Amino acid sequence: MDGYGGRGRKAEQDAMTVEIGYAVVSAVFAAGVVFGAVAGPALLFDLPDLLSRLLLRAGLTLAPIVFVVRAVSVVVRFRRGAQPSQPGRTNPDS
């Protein structure tokens, strides 16, 4: 049954779905933090117009880059097989 899309295949699909969800959520969080750190002062304080526009544009440029880099790095790390074969189990020799 495992050879024709049985439990093993379904478990792999479920694991990938969870990993993609984690990648998206953590990427949104990282992008939000970067945007807040870069553009936050422009939104919170009364800065000169040029500096305010520069900070907002920098935040709007960096946030999507951070999102893509984080999402791709999480999925690539998962594809390389960094997951243990039996989570929570230790080596019997230890």
mmCIF file of N, CA, C and O in Angstrom:
data_model
loop_
_atom_site.group_PDB
_atom_site.id
_atom_site.type_symbol
_atom_site.label_atom_id
_atom_site.label_comp_id
_atom_site.label_asym_id
_atom_site.label_seq_id
_atom_site.Cartn_x
_atom_site.Cartn_y
_atom_site.Cartn_z
ATOM 1 N N MET A 1 0.809 -1.192 0.000
ATOM 2 C CA MET A 1 0.000 0.000 0.000
ATOM 3 C C MET A 1 0.856 1.262 0.000
ATOM 4 O O MET A 1 0.478 2.269 -0.543
ATOM 5 N N ASP A 2 2.041 1.179 0.607
ATOM 6 C CA ASP A 2 2.912 2.345 0.641
ATOM 7 C C ASP A 2 3.416 2.733 -0.739
ATOM 8 O O ASP A 2 3.694 3.885 -0.994
ATOM 9 N N GLY A 3 3.548 1.776 -1.644
ATOM 10 C CA GLY A 3 4.084 2.048 -2.967
ATOM 11 C C GLY A 3 3.122 2.786 -3.878
ATOM 12 O O GLY A 3 3.518 3.341 -4.891
ATOM 13 N N TYR A 4 1.843 2.822 -3.548
ATOM 14 C CA TYR A 4 0.851 3.442 -4.416
ATOM 15 C C TYR A 4 0.146 4.621 -3.763
ATOM 16 O O TYR A 4 -1.045 4.782 -3.865
ATOM 17 N N GLY A 5 0.875 5.435 -3.062
ATOM 18 C CA GLY A 5 0.291 6.626 -2.445
ATOM 19 C C GLY A 5 -0.406 6.335 -1.137
ATOM 20 O O GLY A 5 -1.369 6.994 -0.784
ATOM 21 N N GLY A 6 0.066 5.350 -0.416
ATOM 22 C CA GLY A 6 -0.543 4.979 0.855
ATOM 23 C C GLY A 6 -0.145 5.908 1.973
ATOM 24 O O GLY A 6 0.047 7.105 1.796
ATOM 25 N N ARG A 7 0.004 5.339 3.153
ATOM 26 C CA ARG A 7 0.284 6.150 4.345
ATOM 27 C C ARG A 7 1.596 6.908 4.263
ATOM 28 O O ARG A 7 1.683 8.041 4.714
ATOM 29 N N GLY A 8 2.626 6.273 3.724
ATOM 30 C CA GLY A 8 3.928 6.942 3.642
ATOM 31 C C GLY A 8 3.871 8.190 2.776
ATOM 32 O O GLY A 8 4.414 9.230 3.133
ATOM 33 N N ARG A 9 3.214 8.076 1.646
ATOM 34 C CA ARG A 9 3.104 9.219 0.735
ATOM 35 C C ARG A 9 2.256 10.326 1.367
ATOM 36 O O ARG A 9 2.576 11.500 1.263
ATOM 37 N N LYS A 10 1.180 9.948 2.019
ATOM 38 C CA LYS A 10 0.302 10.930 2.667
ATOM 39 C C LYS A 10 1.046 11.640 3.801
ATOM 40 O O LYS A 10 0.899 12.851 3.978
ATOM 41 N N ALA A 11 1.849 10.898 4.537
ATOM 42 C CA ALA A 11 2.616 11.508 5.624
ATOM 43 C C ALA A 11 3.623 12.514 5.075
ATOM 44 O O ALA A 11 3.828 13.581 5.660
ATOM 45 N N GLU A 12 4.252 12.171 3.945
ATOM 46 C CA GLU A 12 5.184 13.112 3.321
ATOM 47 C C GLU A 12 4.466 14.369 2.851
ATOM 48 O O GLU A 12 4.977 15.480 3.012
ATOM 49 N N GLN A 13 3.287 14.211 2.273
ATOM 50 C CA GLN A 13 2.514 15.367 1.820
ATOM 51 C C GLN A 13 2.093 16.233 3.002
ATOM 52 O O GLN A 13 2.150 17.462 2.931
ATOM 53 N N ASP A 14 1.653 15.592 4.074
ATOM 54 C CA ASP A 14 1.256 16.343 5.264
ATOM 55 C C ASP A 14 2.440 17.087 5.871
ATOM 56 O O ASP A 14 2.315 18.244 6.288
ATOM 57 N N ALA A 15 3.599 16.442 5.908
ATOM 58 C CA ALA A 15 4.788 17.088 6.455
ATOM 59 C C ALA A 15 5.182 18.294 5.611
ATOM 60 O O ALA A 15 5.545 19.351 6.146
ATOM 61 N N MET A 16 5.089 18.159 4.310
ATOM 62 C CA MET A 16 5.439 19.279 3.438
ATOM 63 C C MET A 16 4.434 20.419 3.586
ATOM 64 O O MET A 16 4.811 21.591 3.581
ATOM 65 N N THR A 17 3.156 20.084 3.748
ATOM 66 C CA THR A 17 2.136 21.117 3.954
ATOM 67 C C THR A 17 2.396 21.897 5.238
ATOM 68 O O THR A 17 2.318 23.132 5.248
ATOM 69 N N VAL A 18 2.721 21.193 6.294
ATOM 70 C CA VAL A 18 3.026 21.855 7.565
ATOM 71 C C VAL A 18 4.271 22.715 7.424
ATOM 72 O O VAL A 18 4.317 23.847 7.919
ATOM 73 N N GLU A 19 5.274 22.206 6.726
ATOM 74 C CA GLU A 19 6.513 22.963 6.566
ATOM 75 C C GLU A 19 6.292 24.224 5.740
ATOM 76 O O GLU A 19 6.855 25.277 6.032
ATOM 77 N N ILE A 20 5.469 24.141 4.707
ATOM 78 C CA ILE A 20 5.164 25.327 3.906
ATOM 79 C C ILE A 20 4.407 26.345 4.746
ATOM 80 O O ILE A 20 4.668 27.547 4.678
ATOM 81 N N GLY A 21 3.471 25.874 5.554
ATOM 82 C CA GLY A 21 2.746 26.782 6.447
ATOM 83 C C GLY A 21 3.682 27.476 7.416
ATOM 84 O O GLY A 21 3.588 28.688 7.630
ATOM 85 N N TYR A 22 4.603 26.717 7.978
ATOM 86 C CA TYR A 22 5.589 27.308 8.888
ATOM 87 C C TYR A 22 6.462 28.319 8.159
ATOM 88 O O TYR A 22 6.764 29.393 8.688
ATOM 89 N N ALA A 23 6.870 27.973 6.940
ATOM 90 C CA ALA A 23 7.718 28.874 6.162
ATOM 91 C C ALA A 23 7.007 30.193 5.900
ATOM 92 O O ALA A 23 7.601 31.270 6.046
ATOM 93 N N VAL A 24 5.731 30.133 5.545
ATOM 94 C CA VAL A 24 4.984 31.351 5.244
ATOM 95 C C VAL A 24 4.784 32.191 6.503
ATOM 96 O O VAL A 24 5.007 33.407 6.496
ATOM 97 N N VAL A 25 4.387 31.556 7.588
ATOM 98 C CA VAL A 25 4.133 32.298 8.831
ATOM 99 C C VAL A 25 5.419 32.936 9.356
ATOM 100 O O VAL A 25 5.430 34.116 9.734
ATOM 101 N N SER A 26 6.508 32.170 9.375
ATOM 102 C CA SER A 26 7.753 32.737 9.888
ATOM 103 C C SER A 26 8.305 33.810 8.944
ATOM 104 O O SER A 26 8.915 34.778 9.400
ATOM 105 N N ALA A 27 8.061 33.670 7.636
ATOM 106 C CA ALA A 27 8.513 34.681 6.685
ATOM 107 C C ALA A 27 7.717 35.974 6.841
ATOM 108 O O ALA A 27 8.278 37.072 6.754
ATOM 109 N N VAL A 28 6.419 35.856 7.081
ATOM 110 C CA VAL A 28 5.600 37.056 7.315
ATOM 111 C C VAL A 28 6.064 37.766 8.581
ATOM 112 O O VAL A 28 6.188 39.000 8.605
ATOM 113 N N PHE A 29 6.339 36.999 9.617
ATOM 114 C CA PHE A 29 6.816 37.595 10.864
ATOM 115 C C PHE A 29 8.155 38.309 10.664
ATOM 116 O O PHE A 29 8.333 39.453 11.105
ATOM 117 N N ALA A 30 9.100 37.642 9.998
ATOM 118 C CA ALA A 30 10.419 38.244 9.770
ATOM 119 C C ALA A 30 10.311 39.506 8.916
ATOM 120 O O ALA A 30 10.962 40.516 9.205
ATOM 121 N N ALA A 31 9.481 39.455 7.880
ATOM 122 C CA ALA A 31 9.306 40.631 7.025
ATOM 123 C C ALA A 31 8.666 41.775 7.804
ATOM 124 O O ALA A 31 9.047 42.941 7.632
ATOM 125 N N GLY A 32 7.724 41.465 8.666
ATOM 126 C CA GLY A 32 7.088 42.493 9.488
ATOM 127 C C GLY A 32 8.057 43.140 10.457
ATOM 128 O O GLY A 32 8.027 44.361 10.666
ATOM 129 N N VAL A 33 8.921 42.326 11.035
ATOM 130 C CA VAL A 33 9.925 42.864 11.960
ATOM 131 C C VAL A 33 10.893 43.788 11.224
ATOM 132 O O VAL A 33 11.217 44.882 11.707
ATOM 133 N N VAL A 34 11.328 43.359 10.048
ATOM 134 C CA VAL A 34 12.257 44.199 9.274
ATOM 135 C C VAL A 34 11.575 45.495 8.855
ATOM 136 O O VAL A 34 12.154 46.580 8.968
ATOM 137 N N PHE A 35 10.338 45.398 8.372
ATOM 138 C CA PHE A 35 9.626 46.609 7.979
ATOM 139 C C PHE A 35 9.451 47.546 9.169
ATOM 140 O O PHE A 35 9.673 48.751 9.067
ATOM 141 N N GLY A 36 9.069 46.993 10.310
ATOM 142 C CA GLY A 36 8.890 47.816 11.500
ATOM 143 C C GLY A 36 10.179 48.466 11.971
ATOM 144 O O GLY A 36 10.181 49.623 12.393
ATOM 145 N N ALA A 37 11.273 47.736 11.878
ATOM 146 C CA ALA A 37 12.559 48.285 12.315
ATOM 147 C C ALA A 37 13.055 49.388 11.385
ATOM 148 O O ALA A 37 13.627 50.381 11.836
ATOM 149 N N VAL A 38 12.816 49.210 10.082
ATOM 150 C CA VAL A 38 13.328 50.191 9.121
ATOM 151 C C VAL A 38 12.365 51.369 8.962
ATOM 152 O O VAL A 38 12.759 52.527 9.020
ATOM 153 N N ALA A 39 11.098 51.073 8.735
ATOM 154 C CA ALA A 39 10.128 52.139 8.439
ATOM 155 C C ALA A 39 9.410 52.647 9.688
ATOM 156 O O ALA A 39 8.749 53.688 9.629
ATOM 157 N N GLY A 40 9.537 51.936 10.788
ATOM 158 C CA GLY A 40 8.854 52.344 12.012
ATOM 159 C C GLY A 40 9.140 53.748 12.472
ATOM 160 O O GLY A 40 8.219 54.495 12.808
ATOM 161 N N PRO A 41 10.394 54.153 12.497
ATOM 162 C CA PRO A 41 10.677 55.529 12.923
ATOM 163 C C PRO A 41 9.986 56.579 12.047
ATOM 164 O O PRO A 41 9.563 57.620 12.545
ATOM 165 N N ALA A 42 9.870 56.294 10.756
ATOM 166 C CA ALA A 42 9.197 57.252 9.858
ATOM 167 C C ALA A 42 7.714 57.344 10.175
ATOM 168 O O ALA A 42 7.095 58.389 9.988
ATOM 169 N N LEU A 43 7.140 56.247 10.652
ATOM 170 C CA LEU A 43 5.716 56.234 10.976
ATOM 171 C C LEU A 43 5.433 56.772 12.377
ATOM 172 O O LEU A 43 4.354 57.302 12.637
ATOM 173 N N LEU A 44 6.402 56.660 13.273
ATOM 174 C CA LEU A 44 6.178 57.065 14.656
ATOM 175 C C LEU A 44 6.601 58.499 14.959
ATOM 176 O O LEU A 44 5.996 59.160 15.802
ATOM 177 N N PHE A 45 7.646 58.956 14.297
ATOM 178 C CA PHE A 45 8.207 60.264 14.622
ATOM 179 C C PHE A 45 8.010 61.247 13.477
ATOM 180 O O PHE A 45 7.843 60.860 12.328
ATOM 181 N N ASP A 46 8.071 62.513 13.820
ATOM 182 C CA ASP A 46 7.961 63.567 12.815
ATOM 183 C C ASP A 46 9.353 63.856 12.254
ATOM 184 O O ASP A 46 10.078 64.708 12.755
ATOM 185 N N LEU A 47 9.715 63.110 11.201
ATOM 186 C CA LEU A 47 11.029 63.241 10.582
ATOM 187 C C LEU A 47 10.934 64.137 9.353
ATOM 188 O O LEU A 47 9.842 64.349 8.820
ATOM 189 N N PRO A 48 12.065 64.637 8.889
ATOM 190 C CA PRO A 48 12.044 65.404 7.636
ATOM 191 C C PRO A 48 11.450 64.554 6.505
ATOM 192 O O PRO A 48 11.588 63.320 6.486
ATOM 193 N N ASP A 49 10.803 65.214 5.580
ATOM 194 C CA ASP A 49 10.068 64.520 4.518
ATOM 195 C C ASP A 49 10.953 63.564 3.719
ATOM 196 O O ASP A 49 10.559 62.431 3.432
ATOM 197 N N LEU A 50 12.131 63.989 3.352
ATOM 198 C CA LEU A 50 13.030 63.156 2.549
ATOM 199 C C LEU A 50 13.439 61.900 3.318
ATOM 200 O O LEU A 50 13.405 60.790 2.774
ATOM 201 N N LEU A 51 13.811 62.048 4.567
ATOM 202 C CA LEU A 51 14.208 60.908 5.389
ATOM 203 C C LEU A 51 13.036 59.959 5.608
ATOM 204 O O LEU A 51 13.194 58.734 5.555
ATOM 205 N N SER A 52 11.860 60.511 5.830
ATOM 206 C CA SER A 52 10.673 59.692 6.026
ATOM 207 C C SER A 52 10.387 58.846 4.785
ATOM 208 O O SER A 52 10.119 57.647 4.882
ATOM 209 N N ARG A 53 10.428 59.473 3.604
ATOM 210 C CA ARG A 53 10.181 58.733 2.357
ATOM 211 C C ARG A 53 11.259 57.679 2.119
ATOM 212 O O ARG A 53 10.966 56.569 1.679
ATOM 213 N N LEU A 54 12.509 58.013 2.431
ATOM 214 C CA LEU A 54 13.608 57.077 2.252
ATOM 215 C C LEU A 54 13.437 55.840 3.142
ATOM 216 O O LEU A 54 13.610 54.706 2.690
ATOM 217 N N LEU A 55 13.085 56.050 4.401
ATOM 218 C CA LEU A 55 12.882 54.925 5.314
ATOM 219 C C LEU A 55 11.695 54.056 4.897
ATOM 220 O O LEU A 55 11.767 52.828 4.960
ATOM 221 N N LEU A 56 10.611 54.671 4.470
ATOM 222 C CA LEU A 56 9.452 53.898 4.017
ATOM 223 C C LEU A 56 9.784 53.071 2.779
ATOM 224 O O LEU A 56 9.418 51.896 2.685
ATOM 225 N N ARG A 57 10.476 53.676 1.829
ATOM 226 C CA ARG A 57 10.845 52.929 0.620
ATOM 227 C C ARG A 57 11.817 51.805 0.933
ATOM 228 O O ARG A 57 11.732 50.721 0.366
ATOM 229 N N ALA A 58 12.755 52.061 1.827
ATOM 230 C CA ALA A 58 13.697 51.012 2.219
ATOM 231 C C ALA A 58 12.963 49.856 2.897
ATOM 232 O O ALA A 58 13.243 48.683 2.624
ATOM 233 N N GLY A 59 12.008 50.171 3.768
ATOM 234 C CA GLY A 59 11.224 49.132 4.425
ATOM 235 C C GLY A 59 10.381 48.343 3.442
ATOM 236 O O GLY A 59 10.283 47.113 3.523
ATOM 237 N N LEU A 60 9.781 49.050 2.490
ATOM 238 C CA LEU A 60 8.958 48.379 1.473
ATOM 239 C C LEU A 60 9.804 47.578 0.490
ATOM 240 O O LEU A 60 9.288 46.671 -0.168
ATOM 241 N N THR A 61 11.066 47.873 0.383
ATOM 242 C CA THR A 61 11.960 47.105 -0.480
ATOM 243 C C THR A 61 12.531 45.898 0.254
ATOM 244 O O THR A 61 12.602 44.803 -0.308
ATOM 245 N N LEU A 62 12.937 46.089 1.497
ATOM 246 C CA LEU A 62 13.576 45.014 2.247
ATOM 247 C C LEU A 62 12.594 43.942 2.729
ATOM 248 O O LEU A 62 12.949 42.764 2.781
ATOM 249 N N ALA A 63 11.388 44.321 3.093
ATOM 250 C CA ALA A 63 10.437 43.353 3.643
ATOM 251 C C ALA A 63 10.129 42.204 2.676
ATOM 252 O O ALA A 63 10.193 41.036 3.080
ATOM 253 N N PRO A 64 9.815 42.454 1.402
ATOM 254 C CA PRO A 64 9.574 41.322 0.496
ATOM 255 C C PRO A 64 10.815 40.465 0.254
ATOM 256 O O PRO A 64 10.711 39.249 0.098
ATOM 257 N N ILE A 65 11.985 41.105 0.259
ATOM 258 C CA ILE A 65 13.219 40.333 0.080
ATOM 259 C C ILE A 65 13.417 39.386 1.255
ATOM 260 O O ILE A 65 13.741 38.207 1.071
ATOM 261 N N VAL A 66 13.224 39.886 2.465
ATOM 262 C CA VAL A 66 13.351 39.047 3.659
ATOM 263 C C VAL A 66 12.312 37.932 3.635
ATOM 264 O O VAL A 66 12.610 36.783 3.977
ATOM 265 N N PHE A 67 11.085 38.237 3.203
ATOM 266 C CA PHE A 67 10.036 37.224 3.116
ATOM 267 C C PHE A 67 10.467 36.077 2.203
ATOM 268 O O PHE A 67 10.386 34.906 2.572
ATOM 269 N N VAL A 68 10.928 36.398 1.017
ATOM 270 C CA VAL A 68 11.300 35.364 0.047
ATOM 271 C C VAL A 68 12.495 34.555 0.540
ATOM 272 O O VAL A 68 12.487 33.319 0.474
ATOM 273 N N VAL A 69 13.500 35.236 1.060
ATOM 274 C CA VAL A 69 14.694 34.531 1.538
ATOM 275 C C VAL A 69 14.343 33.584 2.679
ATOM 276 O O VAL A 69 14.787 32.427 2.709
ATOM 277 N N ARG A 70 13.525 34.035 3.615
ATOM 278 C CA ARG A 70 13.153 33.182 4.750
ATOM 279 C C ARG A 70 12.317 31.983 4.299
ATOM 280 O O ARG A 70 12.578 30.851 4.702
ATOM 281 N N ALA A 71 11.324 32.218 3.463
ATOM 282 C CA ALA A 71 10.459 31.125 3.010
ATOM 283 C C ALA A 71 11.252 30.090 2.224
ATOM 284 O O ALA A 71 11.113 28.882 2.452
ATOM 285 N N VAL A 72 12.090 30.542 1.327
ATOM 286 C CA VAL A 72 12.882 29.611 0.521
ATOM 287 C C VAL A 72 13.869 28.842 1.392
ATOM 288 O O VAL A 72 14.037 27.623 1.229
ATOM 289 N N SER A 73 14.503 29.508 2.331
ATOM 290 C CA SER A 73 15.486 28.816 3.172
ATOM 291 C C SER A 73 14.839 27.741 4.039
ATOM 292 O O SER A 73 15.422 26.672 4.237
ATOM 293 N N VAL A 74 13.635 27.980 4.534
ATOM 294 C CA VAL A 74 12.953 26.973 5.344
ATOM 295 C C VAL A 74 12.585 25.762 4.496
ATOM 296 O O VAL A 74 12.802 24.616 4.886
ATOM 297 N N VAL A 75 12.050 25.995 3.303
ATOM 298 C CA VAL A 75 11.634 24.880 2.445
ATOM 299 C C VAL A 75 12.852 24.098 1.946
ATOM 300 O O VAL A 75 12.829 22.865 1.916
ATOM 301 N N VAL A 76 13.924 24.794 1.589
ATOM 302 C CA VAL A 76 15.131 24.100 1.122
ATOM 303 C C VAL A 76 15.723 23.257 2.239
ATOM 304 O O VAL A 76 16.141 22.118 2.013
ATOM 305 N N ARG A 77 15.767 23.788 3.448
ATOM 306 C CA ARG A 77 16.286 23.029 4.581
ATOM 307 C C ARG A 77 15.449 21.772 4.822
ATOM 308 O O ARG A 77 15.973 20.709 5.122
ATOM 309 N N PHE A 78 14.139 21.878 4.654
ATOM 310 C CA PHE A 78 13.265 20.723 4.832
ATOM 311 C C PHE A 78 13.519 19.691 3.739
ATOM 312 O O PHE A 78 13.546 18.496 3.995
ATOM 313 N N ARG A 79 13.704 20.139 2.501
ATOM 314 C CA ARG A 79 13.922 19.223 1.381
ATOM 315 C C ARG A 79 15.223 18.454 1.521
ATOM 316 O O ARG A 79 15.351 17.355 1.003
ATOM 317 N N ARG A 80 16.207 19.021 2.192
ATOM 318 C CA ARG A 80 17.498 18.345 2.365
ATOM 319 C C ARG A 80 17.418 17.194 3.350
ATOM 320 O O ARG A 80 18.378 16.455 3.512
ATOM 321 N N GLY A 81 16.303 17.061 4.035
ATOM 322 C CA GLY A 81 16.140 15.937 4.944
ATOM 323 C C GLY A 81 16.677 16.187 6.330
ATOM 324 O O GLY A 81 17.218 15.284 6.953
ATOM 325 N N ALA A 82 16.546 17.387 6.821
ATOM 326 C CA ALA A 82 17.038 17.705 8.159
ATOM 327 C C ALA A 82 16.123 17.152 9.250
ATOM 328 O O ALA A 82 16.419 17.269 10.422
ATOM 329 N N GLN A 83 15.021 16.533 8.854
ATOM 330 C CA GLN A 83 14.081 15.989 9.820
ATOM 331 C C GLN A 83 14.549 14.620 10.311
ATOM 332 O O GLN A 83 14.992 13.798 9.524
ATOM 333 N N PRO A 84 14.444 14.339 11.605
ATOM 334 C CA PRO A 84 14.823 13.016 12.100
ATOM 335 C C PRO A 84 13.823 11.967 11.634
ATOM 336 O O PRO A 84 12.654 12.254 11.408
ATOM 337 N N SER A 85 14.301 10.734 11.459
ATOM 338 C CA SER A 85 13.419 9.683 10.975
ATOM 339 C C SER A 85 12.405 9.269 12.040
ATOM 340 O O SER A 85 11.302 8.848 11.717
ATOM 341 N N GLN A 86 12.792 9.345 13.294
ATOM 342 C CA GLN A 86 11.880 9.008 14.388
ATOM 343 C C GLN A 86 11.934 10.117 15.428
ATOM 344 O O GLN A 86 12.734 10.062 16.362
ATOM 345 N N PRO A 87 11.094 11.132 15.288
ATOM 346 C CA PRO A 87 11.137 12.252 16.229
ATOM 347 C C PRO A 87 10.900 11.794 17.666
ATOM 348 O O PRO A 87 10.044 10.952 17.934
ATOM 349 N N GLY A 88 11.690 12.320 18.563
ATOM 350 C CA GLY A 88 11.523 12.012 19.976
ATOM 351 C C GLY A 88 12.240 10.766 20.428
ATOM 352 O O GLY A 88 12.265 10.449 21.610
ATOM 353 N N ARG A 89 12.830 10.037 19.515
ATOM 354 C CA ARG A 89 13.529 8.822 19.882
ATOM 355 C C ARG A 89 15.023 9.110 19.931
ATOM 356 O O ARG A 89 15.557 9.863 19.146
ATOM 357 N N THR A 90 15.708 8.441 20.840
ATOM 358 C CA THR A 90 17.143 8.603 20.939
ATOM 359 C C THR A 90 17.833 7.321 20.475
ATOM 360 O O THR A 90 17.209 6.270 20.359
ATOM 361 N N ASN A 91 19.098 7.418 20.260
ATOM 362 C CA ASN A 91 19.875 6.271 19.860
ATOM 363 C C ASN A 91 19.969 5.304 21.042
ATOM 364 O O ASN A 91 20.263 5.719 22.158
ATOM 365 N N PRO A 92 19.712 4.009 20.827
ATOM 366 C CA PRO A 92 19.765 3.062 21.961
ATOM 367 C C PRO A 92 21.140 2.961 22.607
ATOM 368 O O PRO A 92 21.238 2.551 23.749
ATOM 369 N N ASP A 93 22.181 3.346 21.891
ATOM 370 C CA ASP A 93 23.522 3.265 22.447
ATOM 371 C C ASP A 93 23.862 4.439 23.358
ATOM 372 O O ASP A 93 24.889 4.443 23.999
ATOM 373 N N SER A 94 22.996 5.445 23.403
ATOM 374 C CA SER A 94 23.320 6.623 24.189
ATOM 375 C C SER A 94 22.979 6.448 25.642
ATOM 376 O O SER A 94 22.215 5.643 26.063
#
